């Protein structure tokens, strides 16, 4: 008897963690596995437990208390440093320098609110969650309408918005519907809220305080009026000359700031963030059901790979906005089923009633859609999608209860509140398990199960509450796994119809369905190089408004990754959709290169701040960023050789001038037509080949009409490296999707 009990316990505990054996039962008991371990080595779980990080060297947690000891295994700090004690910035800097000296990989982590391997690291994990203080508050205008608040990167958004409200009467212009991330994590992944006048939250950043490779401290911001905007080469020289222990290096560069504002933790460790804040406000939100017409031809006739023509499919939500320079994110013209735009009944369109709600200054607008069509109750001849919109605007009214319970926990009993969606007890994996079980037993009721997510938000009375309570739906109690795609707003109608059709076809084929509604939000475009909402589209056009379409699944759902991959591939091919960096995605280098026109500018900052690969991890490997180090080395050799050619040619010219008795002139001296560099590199200025290494070929672009008579110095950026998988890729042709 005892033997059988022992064997049963042993089998139950052989599945990663002692409670993990119960997770197949809809993950109902996930939170308890965080405290389980077989030894003294700390294991980090992302927020739903689907990813683990087991750092081989150490798991380090910096604190605001001065530290007088060696912080990680193998570290030996100077006795003078230890005697004085290290503040949190010095703690991080010392760990980063130690990692660089010992060829270790380092990654900073917060709450792990991602599924894209952002936190995965081999050697040292830095847990920032104890660095959660407000450091500085500065008024920026005389009337107090604008403040800069500096906060440590490990503070949770949920705590930050309440502290600045209670202590300073301040708020952020906007925020997302989940408040469990850290401040550094939010801006590193370009997290967003909703509203056509609000960009992603990375755009609220005024300054970044970071520790980059070698333990060097930098402060990065856009130059103020009257200050010089440093170019990248100036920044490069200053960073390369900096050393560990030097005073903070202030960088006032628009170029560097646009790269660092969305850096994925790959440029360094963000110690603190200075955010632009405004006076606190309330929001009045109205929420109502809307039936969206679902054309029969959409469900039956049109294949998934087709969409209405651009003239028909342009989103009604963007009709009142200035049009961008291009009509298509993908550059394709796809006909409707009928071949004309006159048959509007064959085209899925978002109701016109939503257009006026989404437009307008300062509006916070989003909507949910149940992806399962059904017959309308009022008119059985119509096939409709059930939807709920949420339209909010700022107000001076107090409205709902402002007690501490309501402000901190989104009370589910206030007048006009969100009801069950605000109840923390309902927002659990146990509730998700009940829904999953019900759908398994009664598959024909799946559309009605999906209505549960809509019913929680639809209310007759408006919801008036502090801004963060209205904009936040959950604090992370329910471990939903989700993917989200950023698409030009003008493509919303067609893209949403295609996503719904893919969901339906996938469900019929594999009997896998989502029980949650699709969620759609809008944002304003920005100029941050790696922001999904960057105004420069993948096809070379411009876009001033984007929409985010989110496809969530309950925890324990089957085949989530396979479906998200299928959907991402489809949306990339057709719309050049940009996946959210921290949510479920399957990005590769080729795809990132095609989606982000300014990747090369971001690469320069990445290889400067992370020049030794200290902050590389599984995420950078997956996206191909690791190869940038090898590419940068090749370009450095080309720059060095170009300078050598210049000096050598200049000396020869001066010698000839002295022999002729004539003065030299300050002008560029061309490189010899073919000259051995001493590194096995022969270059020609007329489009010929030169060998950088036995298996690397350097090709200069062919000459223009005037280049045959006027030679110039060679620039490394004009070369294309071929024969190596770390070469800079040329821009693919518009139709080349296979790359």
XYZ file of C-alpha atoms in Angstrom:
739
model
C 0.000 0.000 0.000
C 2.709 2.481 1.030
C 4.741 1.443 -1.993
C 1.888 2.186 -4.395
C 1.287 5.590 -2.754
C 4.993 6.378 -3.051
C 5.052 5.385 -6.714
C 1.957 7.455 -7.399
C 3.514 10.531 -5.814
C 6.752 9.943 -7.711
C 4.915 9.745 -11.021
C 2.904 12.858 -10.237
C 6.052 14.791 -9.347
C 8.034 13.734 -12.399
C 6.347 16.309 -14.621
C 8.603 19.376 -14.287
C 7.112 20.604 -10.995
C 5.136 18.966 -8.235
C 1.822 20.545 -9.258
C 2.450 20.396 -12.979
C 0.719 17.042 -13.239
C -2.625 18.801 -12.751
C -2.046 21.460 -15.412
C -3.467 19.367 -18.269
C -6.775 19.760 -16.411
C -7.185 23.245 -17.865
C -4.259 24.800 -15.927
C -6.473 25.477 -12.934
C -3.653 25.396 -10.392
C -0.819 27.113 -12.243
C 0.014 29.855 -9.688
C 1.279 27.373 -7.093
C 4.054 26.013 -9.325
C 5.920 29.301 -9.022
C 7.002 28.316 -5.512
C 8.006 24.753 -6.392
C 11.593 23.716 -7.083
C 13.732 20.660 -6.606
C 16.800 22.586 -5.443
C 18.075 26.008 -4.470
C 18.258 27.264 -8.077
C 15.564 29.825 -8.850
C 13.446 29.170 -11.938
C 11.620 32.025 -13.655
C 8.196 31.430 -15.224
C 6.481 33.772 -17.610
C 3.098 34.936 -16.424
C 1.135 31.869 -17.539
C 3.840 29.279 -16.908
C 4.264 28.255 -20.559
C 7.874 29.483 -20.686
C 10.591 28.888 -18.114
C 14.028 30.431 -17.716
C 16.724 28.494 -15.855
C 19.828 30.725 -15.757
C 22.935 28.566 -15.450
C 25.093 31.153 -13.656
C 22.737 33.090 -11.391
C 19.368 34.700 -10.821
C 20.051 38.225 -9.564
C 17.556 40.627 -8.011
C 18.886 44.194 -7.534
C 17.488 46.201 -4.631
C 17.306 49.818 -3.538
C 19.319 48.910 -0.437
C 23.119 49.340 -0.849
C 24.788 45.953 -1.411
C 28.162 45.135 0.156
C 28.799 41.681 -1.268
C 29.555 39.923 -4.522
C 26.154 39.560 -6.123
C 26.480 36.545 -8.422
C 28.557 33.387 -8.536
C 32.157 33.956 -9.564
C 32.093 37.738 -9.137
C 34.933 39.372 -7.177
C 34.417 43.090 -6.720
C 37.019 45.517 -5.456
C 37.070 45.771 -1.659
C 36.698 49.539 -1.816
C 33.483 49.149 -3.835
C 32.104 46.597 -1.395
C 32.965 48.699 1.626
C 31.078 51.692 0.273
C 28.146 49.630 -0.973
C 26.573 49.589 -4.420
C 23.344 51.414 -5.246
C 20.901 49.722 -7.665
C 22.432 51.278 -10.785
C 25.915 50.216 -9.702
C 24.656 46.722 -8.910
C 23.322 46.283 -12.432
C 26.401 47.875 -13.992
C 28.722 45.553 -12.051
C 26.779 42.477 -13.164
C 26.761 43.608 -16.809
C 30.512 44.303 -16.742
C 31.168 40.907 -15.148
C 29.098 39.265 -17.870
C 31.052 41.048 -20.593
C 34.391 40.062 -19.072
C 33.369 36.409 -18.858
C 31.446 36.104 -22.140
C 28.112 35.601 -20.355
C 24.631 36.504 -21.541
C 22.426 38.776 -19.414
C 18.748 39.587 -19.604
C 16.535 41.829 -17.485
C 13.033 40.608 -16.699
C 9.906 41.940 -15.018
C 6.668 39.991 -14.697
C 7.234 37.870 -17.808
C 4.098 39.059 -19.598
C 5.126 37.673 -22.988
C 5.416 34.479 -25.034
C 8.089 35.530 -27.551
C 11.248 34.357 -25.694
C 12.080 37.915 -24.623
C 13.123 36.728 -21.158
C 14.888 33.541 -22.201
C 18.603 33.737 -21.363
C 21.386 31.235 -20.835
C 23.537 32.661 -18.025
C 22.335 35.555 -15.833
C 18.767 36.746 -15.290
C 18.243 40.149 -13.643
C 14.842 40.368 -11.928
C 13.912 44.072 -11.779
C 10.684 43.813 -9.793
C 12.185 45.150 -6.528
C 13.148 48.410 -8.261
C 9.728 50.010 -7.978
C 10.093 53.595 -6.769
C 9.287 57.039 -8.124
C 12.618 58.864 -8.425
C 11.836 62.348 -9.700
C 8.852 64.596 -10.484
C 9.350 67.770 -12.535
C 6.759 70.264 -13.724
C 7.260 71.077 -17.394
C 4.716 73.874 -17.853
C 3.720 76.864 -15.756
C 0.080 75.813 -15.594
C 0.974 72.298 -14.428
C -0.574 70.641 -17.474
C 2.523 68.563 -18.154
C 4.886 66.717 -15.824
C 7.888 64.461 -16.245
C 7.940 61.608 -13.742
C 10.965 59.324 -13.502
C 10.191 55.809 -12.285
C 12.343 52.731 -11.837
C 11.832 50.209 -14.618
C 10.644 47.390 -12.348
C 7.518 49.141 -11.081
C 4.252 47.574 -12.253
C 1.912 49.724 -14.296
C -0.965 48.860 -11.931
C 0.972 50.376 -9.013
C 2.452 53.296 -10.962
C -0.847 54.785 -12.150
C -2.288 54.681 -8.637
C 0.782 56.215 -6.991
C 0.977 59.160 -9.396
C -2.779 59.700 -8.963
C -2.746 59.653 -5.166
C 0.545 61.506 -4.605
C 0.730 63.925 -7.540
C -2.705 64.034 -9.196
C -1.146 62.874 -12.460
C -1.983 60.278 -15.095
C -0.793 58.876 -18.412
C -2.548 59.944 -21.630
C -3.585 56.340 -22.282
C -2.854 52.755 -21.254
C -3.600 49.183 -22.281
C -6.259 46.826 -20.931
C -3.755 44.811 -18.864
C -1.801 46.510 -16.074
C 0.400 43.688 -14.795
C 3.550 44.523 -16.783
C 6.519 46.521 -15.555
C 7.130 50.014 -16.909
C 10.341 48.946 -18.669
C 8.586 45.982 -20.263
C 5.742 48.134 -21.553
C 7.926 50.583 -23.417
C 10.410 47.946 -24.616
C 7.676 46.124 -26.552
C 5.602 49.127 -27.713
C 2.529 48.221 -25.667
C -0.538 50.285 -26.576
C -3.972 51.380 -25.483
C -6.775 52.455 -27.799
C -7.801 55.690 -29.488
C -7.051 57.225 -32.849
C -5.312 60.175 -31.174
C -3.072 58.102 -28.908
C 0.156 56.415 -30.050
C 1.753 53.432 -28.338
C 2.943 53.902 -24.761
C 6.593 53.988 -25.852
C 5.815 57.469 -27.181
C 5.107 58.721 -23.647
C 8.810 58.289 -22.808
C 10.813 61.495 -22.354
C 14.100 59.926 -21.211
C 15.711 56.525 -20.650
C 18.402 55.667 -18.106
C 20.109 52.480 -19.276
C 23.103 50.290 -18.523
C 24.625 49.098 -21.786
C 27.525 46.762 -22.601
C 30.527 46.982 -20.306
C 28.390 48.409 -17.492
C 28.332 51.893 -19.057
C 25.517 54.201 -17.940
C 23.691 56.316 -20.529
C 20.754 58.731 -20.450
C 18.971 59.056 -23.776
C 16.452 61.686 -24.812
C 15.386 63.773 -27.773
C 17.213 67.141 -27.713
C 15.260 70.072 -26.362
C 14.904 73.415 -28.094
C 18.323 74.999 -28.553
C 20.241 71.751 -28.019
C 22.264 70.061 -30.739
C 20.833 66.860 -32.162
C 23.793 64.481 -32.100
C 24.310 62.366 -35.193
C 25.000 58.671 -34.819
C 28.734 58.843 -35.526
C 29.197 61.371 -32.730
C 27.300 59.104 -30.351
C 29.346 56.118 -31.494
C 32.629 57.833 -30.714
C 31.455 58.941 -27.270
C 30.093 55.513 -26.324
C 33.212 53.695 -27.520
C 35.370 56.060 -25.453
C 33.288 55.575 -22.281
C 34.419 53.197 -19.526
C 32.891 51.396 -16.582
C 32.586 53.730 -13.597
C 32.442 56.926 -15.674
C 29.679 59.471 -14.967
C 26.403 58.951 -16.791
C 26.795 59.603 -20.515
C 24.053 61.990 -21.693
C 22.956 61.312 -25.264
C 20.732 63.893 -26.947
C 19.949 62.207 -30.231
C 16.632 61.707 -32.009
C 18.099 58.823 -33.997
C 19.328 56.906 -30.949
C 16.172 57.644 -28.952
C 13.905 56.261 -31.679
C 15.903 53.045 -31.606
C 16.157 52.693 -27.820
C 12.489 53.472 -27.092
C 11.509 50.041 -28.471
C 14.554 47.892 -27.766
C 13.121 44.576 -26.446
C 15.734 44.569 -23.661
C 18.329 43.827 -26.347
C 20.109 47.197 -26.127
C 20.742 47.065 -22.396
C 19.052 47.077 -19.000
C 16.556 49.901 -18.477
C 17.043 51.187 -14.942
C 14.544 54.047 -15.076
C 12.057 55.646 -17.441
C 10.945 59.284 -17.459
C 7.328 59.460 -18.607
C 5.268 62.408 -19.816
C 2.214 62.728 -17.564
C -0.917 64.892 -17.558
C -3.418 65.863 -14.824
C -5.641 63.012 -13.697
C -9.028 62.607 -15.384
C -12.129 60.436 -15.389
C -13.577 58.630 -18.398
C -17.227 58.177 -19.289
C -17.603 54.934 -21.226
C -20.715 53.717 -23.042
C -21.043 50.076 -24.081
C -23.736 48.572 -26.273
C -24.423 45.570 -28.486
C -24.178 46.009 -32.239
C -25.023 43.469 -34.922
C -22.552 43.366 -37.806
C -23.864 42.134 -41.121
C -22.032 38.955 -42.154
C -22.499 38.479 -45.926
C -23.454 35.006 -47.049
C -20.918 35.291 -49.878
C -18.210 35.947 -47.320
C -19.035 32.761 -45.476
C -19.707 30.547 -48.491
C -18.408 31.866 -51.821
C -15.221 33.807 -51.217
C -12.071 31.814 -50.472
C -9.960 32.834 -47.498
C -7.177 33.938 -49.817
C -9.392 36.543 -51.467
C -10.660 39.858 -50.183
C -12.844 42.664 -51.458
C -11.209 45.262 -53.636
C -9.567 48.171 -51.874
C -12.264 50.604 -52.933
C -14.891 48.452 -51.242
C -12.906 47.285 -48.243
C -11.476 50.567 -46.994
C -12.531 50.713 -43.378
C -15.406 52.964 -42.503
C -13.554 53.784 -39.296
C -10.860 55.564 -41.283
C -13.175 57.301 -43.740
C -12.869 60.681 -42.035
C -9.094 60.488 -41.641
C -6.524 61.845 -44.113
C -5.590 59.057 -46.488
C -2.034 57.758 -46.458
C 0.345 57.773 -49.411
C -0.539 54.215 -50.290
C -3.838 52.395 -50.529
C -2.505 49.007 -49.536
C -0.204 47.587 -46.928
C 0.563 44.716 -49.230
C 0.519 46.556 -52.511
C -1.952 44.050 -53.962
C -5.233 44.623 -55.761
C -7.636 41.785 -55.024
C -11.068 41.656 -56.676
C -14.331 40.983 -54.906
C -16.335 37.850 -55.527
C -18.527 39.653 -58.013
C -15.641 41.585 -59.537
C -17.289 44.958 -58.885
C -17.839 47.256 -55.945
C -21.519 47.743 -56.558
C -22.668 44.667 -54.685
C -22.108 46.019 -51.190
C -24.016 43.090 -49.662
C -21.129 40.776 -50.596
C -18.619 42.873 -48.652
C -18.165 42.775 -44.895
C -18.211 46.271 -43.429
C -18.137 47.578 -39.889
C -21.396 49.478 -39.198
C -21.405 53.173 -39.989
C -22.693 53.874 -36.479
C -19.227 53.066 -35.165
C -17.511 55.583 -37.434
C -18.597 58.660 -35.519
C -17.815 56.959 -32.213
C -14.232 56.053 -33.108
C -13.384 59.452 -34.599
C -13.169 62.633 -32.607
C -10.449 64.158 -30.503
C -9.521 62.263 -27.376
C -11.874 59.317 -27.939
C -11.047 55.916 -26.459
C -12.755 53.459 -28.776
C -12.538 49.690 -29.187
C -14.874 46.784 -29.857
C -15.265 43.038 -29.375
C -16.609 40.638 -32.010
C -17.939 37.134 -31.520
C -16.445 35.371 -34.585
C -19.323 32.886 -34.984
C -22.092 34.100 -37.367
C -25.724 33.364 -36.560
C -29.198 34.382 -37.643
C -30.388 37.735 -36.351
C -33.164 37.530 -33.763
C -34.951 40.490 -35.274
C -34.609 39.292 -38.867
C -33.937 35.562 -39.381
C -33.017 36.270 -43.009
C -29.905 38.160 -41.915
C -26.641 36.531 -40.854
C -24.874 38.655 -38.261
C -21.887 38.808 -35.945
C -22.588 39.877 -32.397
C -20.396 42.762 -31.237
C -19.996 45.141 -28.295
C -18.352 48.536 -28.639
C -16.700 50.547 -25.852
C -16.622 54.289 -26.489
C -15.013 56.514 -23.878
C -14.233 60.188 -23.510
C -12.816 62.333 -20.740
C -15.236 63.923 -18.312
C -15.305 66.003 -15.150
C -18.184 63.957 -13.744
C -17.479 61.721 -10.762
C -20.004 59.061 -11.637
C -19.420 55.679 -10.059
C -18.149 55.077 -6.551
C -14.620 56.350 -5.871
C -13.966 54.306 -2.732
C -10.620 52.579 -2.228
C -12.122 49.201 -3.061
C -13.421 50.421 -6.415
C -10.218 52.257 -7.295
C -7.955 49.311 -6.536
C -10.039 46.279 -7.465
C -12.554 47.478 -10.085
C -15.600 46.725 -7.962
C -18.239 44.711 -9.814
C -21.215 46.277 -7.989
C -20.968 49.971 -8.950
C -23.612 51.654 -11.099
C -22.727 51.132 -14.724
C -19.689 49.013 -13.903
C -18.431 46.183 -16.073
C -20.088 43.594 -13.876
C -18.535 40.148 -13.947
C -15.591 41.271 -16.074
C -14.409 43.404 -13.145
C -14.755 40.608 -10.590
C -11.334 39.223 -9.742
C -12.858 35.904 -8.663
C -14.354 35.406 -12.121
C -11.047 36.326 -13.792
C -9.331 33.049 -12.936
C -8.159 29.919 -14.703
C -10.830 27.972 -12.812
C -13.529 29.958 -14.618
C -11.727 29.318 -17.884
C -11.695 25.601 -17.094
C -15.463 25.600 -16.639
C -15.969 27.272 -20.021
C -13.570 24.860 -21.737
C -15.323 21.887 -20.194
C -18.729 23.208 -21.230
C -17.581 23.721 -24.820
C -16.130 20.211 -24.883
C -19.386 18.655 -23.696
C -21.693 20.903 -25.743
C -19.817 21.926 -28.922
C -22.989 23.186 -30.611
C -23.215 25.896 -27.930
C -19.757 27.339 -28.666
C -21.159 30.599 -30.161
C -23.141 31.140 -26.952
C -20.098 30.403 -24.791
C -18.237 33.080 -26.746
C -21.048 35.489 -25.860
C -19.946 35.300 -22.217
C -17.008 37.543 -23.060
C -19.348 40.104 -24.614
C -22.076 40.032 -21.994
C -19.651 41.097 -19.265
C -19.016 44.406 -21.028
C -22.447 45.356 -22.384
C -24.379 47.578 -19.967
C -27.154 50.127 -20.349
C -25.734 52.673 -17.910
C -22.439 54.420 -18.736
C -19.346 53.543 -16.742
C -17.757 56.652 -15.168
C -14.606 56.023 -13.203
C -10.926 56.939 -12.875
C -9.184 56.605 -16.229
C -7.126 53.557 -15.272
C -10.144 51.601 -14.045
C -12.029 52.231 -17.279
C -9.116 51.376 -19.578
C -7.965 48.315 -17.613
C -9.852 45.023 -17.945
C -7.632 42.623 -16.005
C -4.666 42.476 -13.668
C -3.525 39.134 -15.036
C -5.513 36.658 -12.934
C -6.723 34.898 -16.080
C -3.804 33.517 -18.083
C -5.072 34.139 -21.590
C -2.693 33.354 -24.444
C -3.090 35.810 -27.247
C -1.662 37.089 -30.512
C -2.179 40.575 -31.909
C -1.558 42.073 -35.330
C -1.033 45.704 -36.326
C -2.599 46.611 -39.680
C -3.330 49.975 -41.355
C -6.748 51.132 -40.229
C -7.958 51.395 -43.805
C -7.597 47.594 -44.111
C -9.645 46.807 -41.008
C -12.837 45.642 -42.737
C -11.117 43.189 -45.061
C -8.588 41.956 -42.489
C -11.209 41.348 -39.807
C -13.375 39.411 -42.263
C -10.409 37.261 -43.261
C -9.423 36.555 -39.655
C -12.966 35.447 -38.838
C -13.030 33.208 -41.907
C -9.670 31.645 -40.963
C -11.006 31.014 -37.447
C -14.082 29.309 -38.828
C -12.196 27.161 -41.345
C -9.559 26.145 -38.805
C -12.241 25.201 -36.283
C -14.137 23.068 -38.777
C -10.957 21.303 -39.862
C -9.385 20.631 -36.445
C -12.275 21.085 -34.002
C -10.356 23.843 -32.214
C -12.198 27.046 -31.364
C -11.570 30.173 -29.360
C -14.186 30.908 -26.706
C -13.172 34.550 -26.463
C -14.227 37.410 -28.746
C -11.813 39.115 -31.128
C -10.735 42.498 -29.790
C -10.028 45.512 -32.045
C -8.263 48.725 -31.005
C -6.911 51.789 -32.834
C -3.693 53.781 -32.404
C -1.969 56.777 -33.917
C 1.164 56.144 -35.993
C 4.614 57.066 -34.663
C 8.275 57.349 -35.723
C 9.893 54.769 -33.439
C 11.960 52.469 -35.615
C 10.699 49.115 -34.302
C 7.200 50.111 -33.273
C 4.521 48.052 -35.060
C 2.673 51.354 -35.519
C 5.592 53.041 -37.301
C 4.119 55.340 -39.936
C 6.350 53.879 -42.666
C 4.620 50.794 -44.006
C 6.329 47.682 -45.295
C 5.577 48.575 -48.918
C 7.185 52.022 -48.682
C 4.047 54.077 -48.108
C 2.848 56.123 -45.157
C 0.035 55.441 -42.705
C -1.242 57.759 -39.972
C -3.663 55.398 -38.193
C -3.375 51.704 -37.367
C -5.634 49.094 -35.839
C -4.615 46.178 -33.630
C -6.627 42.974 -34.013
C -6.229 40.592 -31.077
C -7.108 36.889 -31.219
C -7.065 35.437 -27.658
C -7.478 31.885 -26.363
C -8.375 30.677 -22.887
C -5.681 28.787 -20.953
C -5.678 25.101 -21.742
C -7.035 25.542 -25.275
C -5.653 23.028 -27.746
C -3.436 23.898 -30.732
C -3.009 27.608 -29.952
C 0.487 27.967 -31.408
C -0.398 26.205 -34.637
C -3.405 28.425 -35.207
C -1.551 31.645 -34.394
C 1.244 30.661 -36.773
C -1.207 29.938 -39.581
C -2.943 33.254 -38.998
C 0.315 35.223 -38.784
C 1.583 33.715 -42.046
C -1.660 34.599 -43.793
C -1.802 38.188 -42.494
C 1.858 38.788 -43.312
C 1.460 37.539 -46.867
C -1.668 39.545 -47.577
C -1.494 42.652 -45.376
C 2.134 42.810 -44.183
C 0.673 42.731 -40.666
C 3.137 43.403 -37.855
C 2.690 41.099 -34.837
C 2.854 42.505 -31.318
C 6.403 41.950 -30.057
C 5.520 40.498 -26.649
C 2.529 38.388 -27.646
C 2.520 35.063 -29.435
C 4.470 35.510 -32.676
C 6.739 33.590 -35.032
C 8.924 36.352 -36.431
C 12.169 35.598 -38.267
C 14.871 37.885 -39.634
C 13.533 37.819 -43.185
C 10.084 38.772 -41.971
C 11.296 41.505 -39.602
C 13.431 42.978 -42.373
C 10.456 43.227 -44.707
C 8.113 44.664 -42.076
C 10.380 47.385 -40.648
C 11.941 49.795 -43.176
C 14.154 51.360 -40.478
C 15.643 48.107 -39.224
C 19.098 49.178 -40.391
C 18.972 52.320 -38.225
C 17.959 50.252 -35.215
C 20.755 47.794 -36.014
C 23.413 50.508 -35.664
C 22.317 51.302 -32.115
C 21.932 47.609 -31.276
C 25.499 46.773 -32.337
C 26.815 49.830 -30.475
C 25.027 49.330 -27.149
C 25.295 45.538 -27.328
C 28.544 45.292 -29.266
C 29.793 42.215 -27.393
C 26.480 40.361 -27.548
C 26.002 40.581 -23.779
C 22.222 41.041 -24.109
C 21.642 38.444 -26.819
C 19.247 35.608 -26.092
C 16.769 33.264 -27.741
C 14.673 36.197 -28.952
C 17.566 37.912 -30.763
C 18.620 34.581 -32.262
C 15.091 33.895 -33.505
C 14.840 37.342 -35.098
C 18.337 37.129 -36.606
C 19.707 40.083 -34.631
C 22.709 38.039 -33.440
C 24.065 38.083 -36.991
C 24.351 41.872 -36.835
C 27.535 41.514 -34.776
C 29.275 39.625 -37.579
C 27.992 42.081 -40.145
C 29.192 45.019 -38.063
C 32.655 43.428 -37.912
C 32.764 43.193 -41.702
C 31.722 46.838 -42.060
C 34.349 47.905 -39.516
C 37.020 46.253 -41.657
C 35.729 48.063 -44.728
C 35.756 51.415 -42.902
C 39.285 50.822 -41.614
C 40.517 49.847 -45.062
C 38.821 52.840 -46.649
C 40.652 55.128 -44.233
C 43.928 53.341 -45.036
C 43.322 53.798 -48.758
C 42.606 57.476 -48.189
C 45.827 58.005 -46.230
C 47.912 56.010 -48.710
C 46.458 57.712 -51.774
C 46.747 61.127 -50.128
C 50.440 60.479 -49.449
C 51.062 59.409 -53.025
C 49.273 62.505 -54.343
C 51.297 64.788 -52.101
C 54.528 63.147 -53.229
C 53.635 63.642 -56.876
C 52.648 67.246 -56.186
C 55.965 67.969 -54.503
C 57.804 66.447 -57.440
C 55.824 68.707 -59.795
C 56.207 71.650 -57.455
C 52.445 72.204 -57.328
C 50.245 72.346 -54.194
C 47.823 69.579 -53.326
C 44.088 70.137 -53.184
C 41.740 68.973 -50.457
C 39.533 66.610 -52.345
C 38.479 62.959 -52.021
C 41.004 60.564 -53.445
C 39.543 57.490 -55.071
C 40.655 54.043 -54.074
C 42.848 52.243 -56.614
C 40.841 50.345 -59.166
C 42.086 47.084 -57.654
C 44.328 46.947 -54.647
C 45.091 44.165 -52.194
C 44.018 45.259 -48.738
C 46.270 42.899 -46.905
C 43.165 41.155 -45.540
C 42.423 39.276 -48.720
C 40.109 42.108 -49.835
C 40.331 43.478 -53.386
C 37.894 46.271 -54.195
C 36.948 47.945 -57.440
C 34.961 51.145 -57.843
C 33.161 50.046 -60.958
C 30.878 47.325 -59.706
C 33.432 44.524 -59.655
C 33.988 41.918 -56.972
C 36.376 41.931 -54.048
C 37.172 39.169 -51.642
C 36.683 39.983 -47.968
C 37.254 36.391 -46.937
C 37.524 33.178 -48.953
C 33.745 32.663 -48.818
C 32.548 36.285 -48.637
C 32.161 38.386 -51.758
C 31.833 42.167 -51.609
C 29.999 43.732 -54.514
C 29.707 47.473 -55.023
C 26.656 48.745 -56.881
C 27.292 49.347 -60.542
C 28.367 52.831 -61.672
C 25.928 55.534 -62.577
C 26.203 57.491 -65.805
C 28.778 59.806 -64.281
C 30.680 57.401 -62.061
C 32.946 56.200 -64.860
C 34.595 59.617 -65.085
C 34.492 60.619 -61.420
C 35.636 58.215 -58.725
C 34.933 58.618 -55.016
C 35.707 57.111 -51.644
C 34.024 53.791 -50.953
C 31.365 53.627 -48.226
C 30.754 50.380 -46.359
C 27.018 50.980 -46.418
C 27.017 50.714 -50.232
C 28.311 47.174 -50.295
C 26.303 43.982 -50.389
C 27.878 40.948 -48.766
C 27.074 37.769 -50.607
C 27.927 34.174 -49.921
C 27.244 34.402 -46.207
C 24.090 34.095 -44.150
C 24.969 37.179 -42.107
C 24.985 39.435 -45.134
C 22.773 42.495 -45.318
C 19.866 41.436 -47.431
C 18.786 43.399 -50.464
C 15.217 44.599 -50.587
C 13.077 41.765 -51.946
C 10.763 42.207 -54.847
C 7.161 43.019 -54.026
C 5.915 39.606 -54.971
C 8.631 37.622 -53.204
C 6.913 36.223 -50.141
C 8.845 32.960 -50.014
C 11.811 34.606 -48.328
